Each structure stands twice: as C-alpha cells, then as structure tokens.
Amino acid sequence: MIRTQPFGNTGHLSTATLFGAAAFFDVTQEEADRTLDLIQTYGVNHIDTAASYGDSELRLGPWIKHHRKEVFLATKTGERSYTKARNEIHRSLERLQTDRVDLLQLHCLIDPEEWEEAMGPGGALEAAIEARDQGLTRFIGVTGHDWNVAAMHMKSIERFDFDSVLLPLNIHMMANAAYRADFNKLYNTCRKRKIAFQTIKSIARGPWADQPKSRATWYQPLEAQEDIDMAVHYVLGHEGVFLNTAGDINLLPRILDAASRDEALPSGNKLNEFATAAELEDIFGS
C-alpha cells in the first residue's frame, strides 16, 4: 500500500502517489478497467486527468459513475477564455459521468500572454471560480511544464489563492541551479501556505530524438525497476510532495511498486552517479 498525506488545505488524505490518467489517452475500456483495478490494490485514492488527455475522461467515466466517493477526482481545462473554459468544464463532467470534481486546474499555464488572458477579466479563472461557486468543483489549481513553470506558478499564487500546483520534479531538472532556485522558492511558499504540491516527469530519462517511440509517454522514460526506484524515491523523499504517475499503463506497475516501498531521499553522491549512469537529458529541448 502507498502512504497517504494531507493534500494541502483540502482536508483530504491523498496517497502520495496520484494516478496520472494521461495514461488513458489512447487505451481500450478493458485496459482502463484493468488499470483501475491495479491502482485500487495499492490504495491509490486520487485520480488526475484533463480535458486534453484524449479518451482519458471517457475511459474513467464508467468507473467514476460507480466509485465516485472513493477517490479525489481532478481534471483540467486548457482553455484561456471564460466561455471556452466554462464549456470545457461542463463537457468534462459529462465525460466523467459525475456532477462534480474535487479539483479543477488551469492546465499548462506558463506562456505569459496566455497567463494574462486566463487570469484577467473574462478569463478561464473566472470560469473556474464560477464552477466552484456552483458546486461543480471544490478546489482550484494550476499546472505547468517546462523550465519557467516554477516562476510562473509563483506569479499565479501571488495573483490568486490556488489550492494546488503541479510541475516537473526529477533528478536532471533539479541539477539545474536556476530551476532548483525557482522550484525551492515555490516549494517553500506552498509548504507555508499549505498549497498541495504535485509533481510530474519523475521518471523522465530524455527525449525520444531519433529513437523509435516504444512508450505512450512523450519523453523517453526510465525502464529498469532499480532506475525507477531511484527516481520515485527521490521525488517522494521531498516532504509533502505528491508524485503523479507517468502516461503509460505498462510502466504503472513499476512506479506503484517503487512508491509502495517508501525510502529516504537518496544522497547527493548517489544522485550524481545515477544521473551519469542513466544518461539523463533535457526533455524540453532548452
């Protein structure tokens, strides 16, 4: 089983490892059902999806219809205007076969111009607040990728009292001094304000480049169990951090196995040796 911890100020005890339902982008219903059975065996009680994750919401819907009270359910809207975001939120609820989610997130909000639109008058944030006022969601979060995400999330939580953030955390990115400084500033602020701190890209190894793509993840992931152990234990070694599982259902058993064996944060020497041996690379092409 995977340990639980407070999900920010929400009052929910979520498993430290959340199921990233991006893995349901292009799977059959049978594969989705089998995967949901698997996460239940590990006690995972928090599911994260998004309107833009292909068939994910559709694959979750039949299960959510019968198990809604058993999980903390999160989705995302990538729209930036009030009208488009409102419409997408209602579409997500229909696809998920529920009348509410627990967390609604503004998806991948890192571009400065898009940020101004989404956070300004007539923007997506207004649609999220309206959804909360109408009982369609209980909480509102913000997510993002790339090297500027921590700095943009600081800007977001200074503008609005978000309940959660989501951003990359892995050994390679934290070796970058600028990203590490921005990340730690955001992390410490979220800890003080009890904002839930979700992370992604934990088992990223590098870009696919010219290699044939053998996984559903858009980056090349770590494969060996011992490598996944190191990456997962690195993330979960940060107090209060949540790890969002990778976007490939066939890698999920290895990630859940690693997460169920809670271990201390690996030492700096071990991390450096691992990064070199695993040939970790930049997945964002910066």
Tab-separated table of N, CA and C in Angstrom, residues 30-157:
chain	number	residue	atom	x	y	z
A	30	GLU	N	-11.274	-1.961	-21.655
A	30	GLU	CA	-10.790	-3.121	-20.901
A	30	GLU	C	-9.447	-2.829	-20.248
A	31	GLU	N	-8.549	-2.182	-20.985
A	31	GLU	CA	-7.245	-1.825	-20.431
A	31	GLU	C	-7.401	-0.818	-19.295
A	32	ALA	N	-8.306	0.135	-19.482
A	32	ALA	CA	-8.536	1.137	-18.440
A	32	ALA	C	-9.084	0.491	-17.175
A	33	ASP	N	-10.059	-0.397	-17.334
A	33	ASP	CA	-10.662	-1.064	-16.172
A	33	ASP	C	-9.629	-1.903	-15.418
A	34	ARG	N	-8.787	-2.570	-16.162
A	34	ARG	CA	-7.752	-3.395	-15.543
A	34	ARG	C	-6.750	-2.513	-14.765
A	35	THR	N	-6.446	-1.377	-15.325
A	35	THR	CA	-5.528	-0.446	-14.669
A	35	THR	C	-6.136	0.130	-13.396
A	36	LEU	N	-7.411	0.451	-13.440
A	36	LEU	CA	-8.084	0.979	-12.258
A	36	LEU	C	-8.156	-0.068	-11.151
A	37	ASP	N	-8.285	-1.324	-11.528
A	37	ASP	CA	-8.225	-2.410	-10.538
A	37	ASP	C	-6.844	-2.438	-9.878
A	38	LEU	N	-5.813	-2.210	-10.692
A	38	LEU	CA	-4.444	-2.236	-10.174
A	38	LEU	C	-4.211	-1.120	-9.158
A	39	ILE	N	-4.620	0.091	-9.488
A	39	ILE	CA	-4.354	1.190	-8.556
A	39	ILE	C	-5.115	0.986	-7.241
A	40	GLN	N	-6.256	0.322	-7.311
A	40	GLN	CA	-7.001	0.050	-6.084
A	40	GLN	C	-6.242	-0.904	-5.173
A	41	THR	N	-5.504	-1.835	-5.756
A	41	THR	CA	-4.755	-2.778	-4.928
A	41	THR	C	-3.653	-2.079	-4.137
A	42	TYR	N	-3.205	-0.933	-4.627
A	42	TYR	CA	-2.186	-0.152	-3.922
A	42	TYR	C	-2.806	0.945	-3.051
A	43	GLY	N	-4.123	1.022	-3.055
A	43	GLY	CA	-4.803	2.011	-2.231
A	43	GLY	C	-4.824	3.408	-2.808
A	44	VAL	N	-4.458	3.573	-4.073
A	44	VAL	CA	-4.439	4.911	-4.677
A	44	VAL	C	-5.852	5.481	-4.680
A	45	ASN	N	-6.002	6.669	-4.115
A	45	ASN	CA	-7.331	7.259	-3.937
A	45	ASN	C	-7.459	8.648	-4.547
A	46	HIS	N	-6.598	8.946	-5.523
A	46	HIS	CA	-6.586	10.272	-6.146
A	46	HIS	C	-6.277	10.090	-7.625
A	47	ILE	N	-7.168	10.584	-8.478
A	47	ILE	CA	-7.028	10.437	-9.929
A	47	ILE	C	-6.953	11.814	-10.570
A	48	ASP	N	-5.977	11.984	-11.453
A	48	ASP	CA	-5.754	13.264	-12.126
A	48	ASP	C	-5.881	13.084	-13.630
A	49	THR	N	-6.816	13.797	-14.249
A	49	THR	CA	-6.996	13.719	-15.694
A	49	THR	C	-7.077	15.129	-16.269
A	50	ALA	N	-7.458	15.251	-17.530
A	50	ALA	CA	-7.582	16.564	-18.176
A	50	ALA	C	-8.447	16.432	-19.418
A	51	ALA	N	-9.078	17.521	-19.792
A	51	ALA	CA	-9.914	17.527	-20.991
A	51	ALA	C	-9.107	17.196	-22.240
A	52	SER	N	-7.830	17.530	-22.221
A	52	SER	CA	-6.994	17.347	-23.412
A	52	SER	C	-6.293	15.993	-23.465
A	53	TYR	N	-6.583	15.110	-22.520
A	53	TYR	CA	-5.915	13.808	-22.487
A	53	TYR	C	-6.652	12.767	-23.326
A	54	GLY	N	-6.896	13.070	-24.565
A	54	GLY	CA	-7.503	12.102	-25.464
A	54	GLY	C	-8.792	11.520	-24.930
A	55	ASP	N	-8.840	10.184	-24.810
A	55	ASP	CA	-10.042	9.484	-24.331
A	55	ASP	C	-10.070	9.302	-22.816
A	56	SER	N	-9.142	9.912	-22.103
A	56	SER	CA	-8.996	9.651	-20.671
A	56	SER	C	-10.294	9.828	-19.892
A	57	GLU	N	-10.937	10.973	-20.020
A	57	GLU	CA	-12.167	11.204	-19.258
A	57	GLU	C	-13.243	10.192	-19.633
A	58	LEU	N	-13.305	9.822	-20.909
A	58	LEU	CA	-14.295	8.837	-21.350
A	58	LEU	C	-14.020	7.466	-20.733
A	59	ARG	N	-12.749	7.094	-20.630
A	59	ARG	CA	-12.396	5.786	-20.065
A	59	ARG	C	-12.625	5.756	-18.552
A	60	LEU	N	-12.465	6.904	-17.911
A	60	LEU	CA	-12.691	6.981	-16.469
A	60	LEU	C	-14.181	6.989	-16.128
A	61	GLY	N	-14.991	7.561	-17.003
A	61	GLY	CA	-16.401	7.780	-16.720
A	61	GLY	C	-17.162	6.581	-16.182
A	62	PRO	N	-17.142	5.428	-16.850
A	62	PRO	CA	-17.902	4.266	-16.363
A	62	PRO	C	-17.483	3.830	-14.961
A	63	TRP	N	-16.207	3.964	-14.639
A	63	TRP	CA	-15.720	3.578	-13.318
A	63	TRP	C	-16.106	4.636	-12.278
A	64	ILE	N	-15.927	5.917	-12.645
A	64	ILE	CA	-16.262	7.018	-11.731
A	64	ILE	C	-17.743	6.973	-11.359
A	65	LYS	N	-18.577	6.613	-12.300
A	65	LYS	CA	-20.020	6.555	-12.058
A	65	LYS	C	-20.355	5.698	-10.850
A	66	HIS	N	-19.578	4.644	-10.627
A	66	HIS	CA	-19.857	3.702	-9.538
A	66	HIS	C	-18.913	3.838	-8.336
A	67	HIS	N	-17.829	4.613	-8.502
A	67	HIS	CA	-16.824	4.707	-7.429
A	67	HIS	C	-16.501	6.153	-7.052
A	68	ARG	N	-17.402	7.071	-7.375
A	68	ARG	CA	-17.093	8.492	-7.204
A	68	ARG	C	-16.640	8.847	-5.793
A	69	LYS	N	-17.271	8.288	-4.779
A	69	LYS	CA	-16.963	8.656	-3.396
A	69	LYS	C	-15.636	8.080	-2.898
A	70	GLU	N	-15.043	7.201	-3.684
A	70	GLU	CA	-13.827	6.522	-3.239
A	70	GLU	C	-12.550	7.277	-3.599
A	71	VAL	N	-12.662	8.277	-4.485
A	71	VAL	CA	-11.459	8.951	-4.961
A	71	VAL	C	-11.607	10.470	-4.955
A	72	PHE	N	-10.470	11.109	-4.807
A	72	PHE	CA	-10.356	12.550	-5.021
A	72	PHE	C	-10.133	12.707	-6.515
A	73	LEU	N	-11.033	13.388	-7.202
A	73	LEU	CA	-11.014	13.456	-8.663
A	73	LEU	C	-10.623	14.849	-9.143
A	74	ALA	N	-9.612	14.899	-9.999
A	74	ALA	CA	-9.128	16.170	-10.542
A	74	ALA	C	-9.135	16.134	-12.059
A	75	THR	N	-9.515	17.250	-12.664
A	75	THR	CA	-9.373	17.403	-14.114
A	75	THR	C	-8.834	18.793	-14.398
A	76	LYS	N	-8.685	19.115	-15.681
A	76	LYS	CA	-8.058	20.376	-16.066
A	76	LYS	C	-8.736	20.948	-17.310
A	77	THR	N	-8.707	22.268	-17.408
A	77	THR	CA	-9.097	22.924	-18.651
A	77	THR	C	-7.899	23.689	-19.199
A	78	GLY	N	-7.650	23.508	-20.478
A	78	GLY	CA	-6.559	24.215	-21.131
A	78	GLY	C	-7.028	25.462	-21.856
A	79	GLU	N	-8.324	25.751	-21.784
A	79	GLU	CA	-8.850	26.948	-22.430
A	79	GLU	C	-8.461	28.185	-21.625
A	80	ARG	N	-8.402	29.330	-22.297
A	80	ARG	CA	-7.952	30.556	-21.635
A	80	ARG	C	-9.071	31.585	-21.450
A	81	SER	N	-10.144	31.486	-22.210
A	81	SER	CA	-11.247	32.435	-22.060
A	81	SER	C	-12.332	31.856	-21.167
A	82	TYR	N	-13.119	32.737	-20.573
A	82	TYR	CA	-14.196	32.301	-19.685
A	82	TYR	C	-15.165	31.370	-20.404
A	83	THR	N	-15.634	31.766	-21.571
A	83	THR	CA	-16.665	30.991	-22.271
A	83	THR	C	-16.159	29.611	-22.663
A	84	LYS	N	-14.972	29.553	-23.269
A	84	LYS	CA	-14.450	28.258	-23.703
A	84	LYS	C	-14.114	27.366	-22.516
A	85	ALA	N	-13.583	27.950	-21.459
A	85	ALA	CA	-13.268	27.154	-20.274
A	85	ALA	C	-14.540	26.627	-19.625
A	86	ARG	N	-15.554	27.475	-19.516
A	86	ARG	CA	-16.828	27.033	-18.926
A	86	ARG	C	-17.402	25.871	-19.712
A	87	ASN	N	-17.386	25.977	-21.031
A	87	ASN	CA	-17.918	24.892	-21.859
A	87	ASN	C	-17.107	23.609	-21.694
A	88	GLU	N	-15.798	23.754	-21.605
A	88	GLU	CA	-14.953	22.575	-21.462
A	88	GLU	C	-15.153	21.913	-20.097
A	89	ILE	N	-15.351	22.699	-19.067
A	89	ILE	CA	-15.600	22.158	-17.728
A	89	ILE	C	-16.867	21.304	-17.730
A	90	HIS	N	-17.925	21.819	-18.333
A	90	HIS	CA	-19.186	21.063	-18.381
A	90	HIS	C	-19.029	19.803	-19.232
A	91	ARG	N	-18.257	19.892	-20.291
A	91	ARG	CA	-18.008	18.714	-21.132
A	91	ARG	C	-17.252	17.649	-20.336
A	92	SER	N	-16.288	18.079	-19.538
A	92	SER	CA	-15.524	17.128	-18.722
A	92	SER	C	-16.427	16.404	-17.739
A	93	LEU	N	-17.338	17.115	-17.114
A	93	LEU	CA	-18.245	16.482	-16.159
A	93	LEU	C	-19.117	15.442	-16.850
A	94	GLU	N	-19.562	15.751	-18.052
A	94	GLU	CA	-20.369	14.787	-18.805
A	94	GLU	C	-19.544	13.549	-19.136
A	95	ARG	N	-18.345	13.747	-19.593
A	95	ARG	CA	-17.485	12.616	-19.974
A	95	ARG	C	-17.106	11.771	-18.760
A	96	LEU	N	-16.931	12.420	-17.612
A	96	LEU	CA	-16.568	11.716	-16.394
A	96	LEU	C	-17.772	11.096	-15.691
A	97	GLN	N	-18.956	11.378	-16.206
A	97	GLN	CA	-20.209	10.837	-15.655
A	97	GLN	C	-20.372	11.188	-14.171
A	98	THR	N	-20.123	12.467	-13.854
A	98	THR	CA	-20.278	12.944	-12.492
A	98	THR	C	-20.792	14.379	-12.521
A	99	ASP	N	-21.321	14.835	-11.399
A	99	ASP	CA	-21.824	16.216	-11.333
A	99	ASP	C	-20.815	17.156	-10.690
A	100	ARG	N	-19.639	16.621	-10.302
A	100	ARG	CA	-18.633	17.477	-9.679
A	100	ARG	C	-17.274	16.780	-9.676
A	101	VAL	N	-16.242	17.591	-9.665
A	101	VAL	CA	-14.891	17.097	-9.414
A	101	VAL	C	-14.421	17.727	-8.109
A	102	ASP	N	-13.345	17.222	-7.582
A	102	ASP	CA	-12.795	17.805	-6.356
A	102	ASP	C	-11.837	18.945	-6.660
A	103	LEU	N	-11.112	18.813	-7.771
A	103	LEU	CA	-10.107	19.812	-8.125
A	103	LEU	C	-10.187	20.115	-9.618
A	104	LEU	N	-10.309	21.390	-9.940
A	104	LEU	CA	-10.291	21.855	-11.323
A	104	LEU	C	-9.042	22.705	-11.503
A	105	GLN	N	-8.224	22.341	-12.500
A	105	GLN	CA	-6.944	23.018	-12.672
A	105	GLN	C	-6.849	23.756	-14.004
A	106	LEU	N	-6.215	24.926	-13.982
A	106	LEU	CA	-5.890	25.643	-15.206
A	106	LEU	C	-4.637	24.979	-15.765
A	107	HIS	N	-4.762	24.407	-16.947
A	107	HIS	CA	-3.767	23.477	-17.482
A	107	HIS	C	-2.640	24.175	-18.225
A	108	CYS	N	-1.406	23.834	-17.859
A	108	CYS	CA	-0.194	24.286	-18.553
A	108	CYS	C	-0.173	25.798	-18.734
A	109	LEU	N	-0.313	26.508	-17.630
A	109	LEU	CA	-0.380	27.968	-17.676
A	109	LEU	C	1.015	28.543	-17.456
A	110	ILE	N	1.809	28.590	-18.544
A	110	ILE	CA	3.195	29.053	-18.443
A	110	ILE	C	3.544	30.140	-19.454
A	111	ASP	N	2.769	30.277	-20.519
A	111	ASP	CA	3.031	31.319	-21.502
A	111	ASP	C	2.527	32.658	-20.947
A	112	PRO	N	3.374	33.692	-20.910
A	112	PRO	CA	2.976	34.971	-20.311
A	112	PRO	C	1.713	35.587	-20.919
A	113	GLU	N	1.553	35.512	-22.235
A	113	GLU	CA	0.358	36.087	-22.861
A	113	GLU	C	-0.891	35.277	-22.509
A	114	GLU	N	-0.767	33.957	-22.543
A	114	GLU	CA	-1.891	33.108	-22.166
A	114	GLU	C	-2.236	33.295	-20.683
A	115	TRP	N	-1.208	33.502	-19.873
A	115	TRP	CA	-1.416	33.725	-18.450
A	115	TRP	C	-2.257	34.984	-18.230
A	116	GLU	N	-1.921	36.039	-18.922
A	116	GLU	CA	-2.659	37.295	-18.774
A	116	GLU	C	-4.123	37.113	-19.183
A	117	GLU	N	-4.350	36.365	-20.246
A	117	GLU	CA	-5.732	36.141	-20.689
A	117	GLU	C	-6.497	35.298	-19.678
A	118	ALA	N	-5.903	34.184	-19.260
A	118	ALA	CA	-6.601	33.268	-18.358
A	118	ALA	C	-6.853	33.881	-16.988
A	119	MET	N	-5.926	34.687	-16.513
A	119	MET	CA	-6.034	35.256	-15.170
A	119	MET	C	-6.729	36.614	-15.153
A	120	GLY	N	-6.985	37.178	-16.326
A	120	GLY	CA	-7.583	38.512	-16.408
A	120	GLY	C	-9.095	38.487	-16.546
A	121	PRO	N	-9.696	39.661	-16.743
A	121	PRO	CA	-11.151	39.754	-16.922
A	121	PRO	C	-11.613	38.915	-18.110
A	122	GLY	N	-12.667	38.143	-17.915
A	122	GLY	CA	-13.171	37.294	-18.987
A	122	GLY	C	-12.314	36.085	-19.259
A	123	GLY	N	-11.439	35.728	-18.303
A	123	GLY	CA	-10.521	34.613	-18.494
A	123	GLY	C	-11.002	33.317	-17.867
A	124	ALA	N	-10.207	32.273	-18.057
A	124	ALA	CA	-10.561	30.934	-17.580
A	124	ALA	C	-10.691	30.869	-16.070
A	125	LEU	N	-9.918	31.699	-15.349
A	125	LEU	CA	-10.022	31.678	-13.891
A	125	LEU	C	-11.437	32.028	-13.444
A	126	GLU	N	-12.074	32.946	-14.140
A	126	GLU	CA	-13.446	33.312	-13.789
A	126	GLU	C	-14.386	32.108	-13.948
A	127	ALA	N	-14.150	31.305	-14.969
A	127	ALA	CA	-14.971	30.115	-15.178
A	127	ALA	C	-14.729	29.101	-14.060
A	128	ALA	N	-13.480	28.982	-13.617
A	128	ALA	CA	-13.160	28.058	-12.531
A	128	ALA	C	-13.801	28.508	-11.217
A	129	ILE	N	-13.751	29.801	-10.955
A	129	ILE	CA	-14.367	30.332	-9.741
A	129	ILE	C	-15.879	30.138	-9.789
A	130	GLU	N	-16.471	30.367	-10.949
A	130	GLU	CA	-17.907	30.143	-11.115
A	130	GLU	C	-18.251	28.674	-10.860
A	131	ALA	N	-17.420	27.769	-11.397
A	131	ALA	CA	-17.654	26.333	-11.190
A	131	ALA	C	-17.590	25.997	-9.706
A	132	ARG	N	-16.654	26.600	-8.999
A	132	ARG	CA	-16.564	26.368	-7.554
A	132	ARG	C	-17.802	26.910	-6.840
A	133	ASP	N	-18.232	28.098	-7.227
A	133	ASP	CA	-19.418	28.697	-6.605
A	133	ASP	C	-20.672	27.861	-6.851
A	134	GLN	N	-20.694	27.167	-7.999
A	134	GLN	CA	-21.859	26.357	-8.358
A	134	GLN	C	-21.766	24.921	-7.841
A	135	GLY	N	-20.686	24.603	-7.141
A	135	GLY	CA	-20.524	23.257	-6.598
A	135	GLY	C	-20.039	22.233	-7.602
A	136	LEU	N	-19.541	22.701	-8.756
A	136	LEU	CA	-19.030	21.778	-9.767
A	136	LEU	C	-17.608	21.328	-9.451
A	137	THR	N	-16.914	22.101	-8.636
A	137	THR	CA	-15.598	21.726	-8.111
A	137	THR	C	-15.483	22.300	-6.714
A	138	ARG	N	-14.629	21.682	-5.921
A	138	ARG	CA	-14.407	22.209	-4.572
A	138	ARG	C	-13.158	23.072	-4.503
A	139	PHE	N	-12.179	22.757	-5.358
A	139	PHE	CA	-10.896	23.442	-5.275
A	139	PHE	C	-10.394	23.791	-6.671
A	140	ILE	N	-9.444	24.746	-6.715
A	140	ILE	CA	-8.902	25.231	-7.981
A	140	ILE	C	-7.372	25.178	-7.922
A	141	GLY	N	-6.763	24.631	-8.987
A	141	GLY	CA	-5.310	24.525	-9.032
A	141	GLY	C	-4.755	25.046	-10.341
A	142	VAL	N	-3.423	25.013	-10.454
A	142	VAL	CA	-2.748	25.460	-11.679
A	142	VAL	C	-1.623	24.479	-11.981
A	143	THR	N	-1.415	24.179	-13.259
A	143	THR	CA	-0.388	23.213	-13.655
A	143	THR	C	0.517	23.813	-14.727
A	144	GLY	N	1.659	23.147	-14.951
A	144	GLY	CA	2.552	23.626	-15.991
A	144	GLY	C	3.742	22.717	-16.186
A	145	HIS	N	4.453	22.934	-17.298
A	145	HIS	CA	5.632	22.169	-17.667
A	145	HIS	C	6.762	23.153	-17.972
A	146	ASP	N	7.871	22.667	-18.420
A	146	ASP	CA	8.992	23.453	-18.931
A	146	ASP	C	9.768	24.167	-17.821
A	147	TRP	N	10.855	24.833	-18.231
A	147	TRP	CA	11.821	25.380	-17.280
A	147	TRP	C	11.313	26.604	-16.524
A	148	ASN	N	10.338	27.318	-17.069
A	148	ASN	CA	9.861	28.538	-16.411
A	148	ASN	C	8.658	28.307	-15.511
A	149	VAL	N	8.255	27.060	-15.337
A	149	VAL	CA	6.988	26.775	-14.676
A	149	VAL	C	6.971	27.207	-13.210
A	150	ALA	N	8.040	26.972	-12.470
A	150	ALA	CA	8.031	27.326	-11.050
A	150	ALA	C	7.891	28.837	-10.873
A	151	ALA	N	8.593	29.592	-11.701
A	151	ALA	CA	8.488	31.055	-11.624
A	151	ALA	C	7.083	31.520	-11.986
A	152	MET	N	6.479	30.899	-12.993
A	152	MET	CA	5.116	31.282	-13.385
A	152	MET	C	4.107	30.882	-12.314
A	153	HIS	N	4.328	29.746	-11.661
A	153	HIS	CA	3.421	29.347	-10.581
A	153	HIS	C	3.510	30.315	-9.397
A	154	MET	N	4.700	30.838	-9.124
A	154	MET	CA	4.821	31.851	-8.068
A	154	MET	C	3.972	33.068	-8.413
A	155	LYS	N	4.014	33.449	-9.666
A	155	LYS	CA	3.206	34.577	-10.129
A	155	LYS	C	1.720	34.261	-9.969
A	156	SER	N	1.353	33.019	-10.271
A	156	SER	CA	-0.053	32.619	-10.181
A	156	SER	C	-0.564	32.649	-8.745
A	157	ILE	N	0.215	32.088	-7.814
A	157	ILE	CA	-0.273	32.030	-6.436
A	157	ILE	C	-0.198	33.381	-5.740
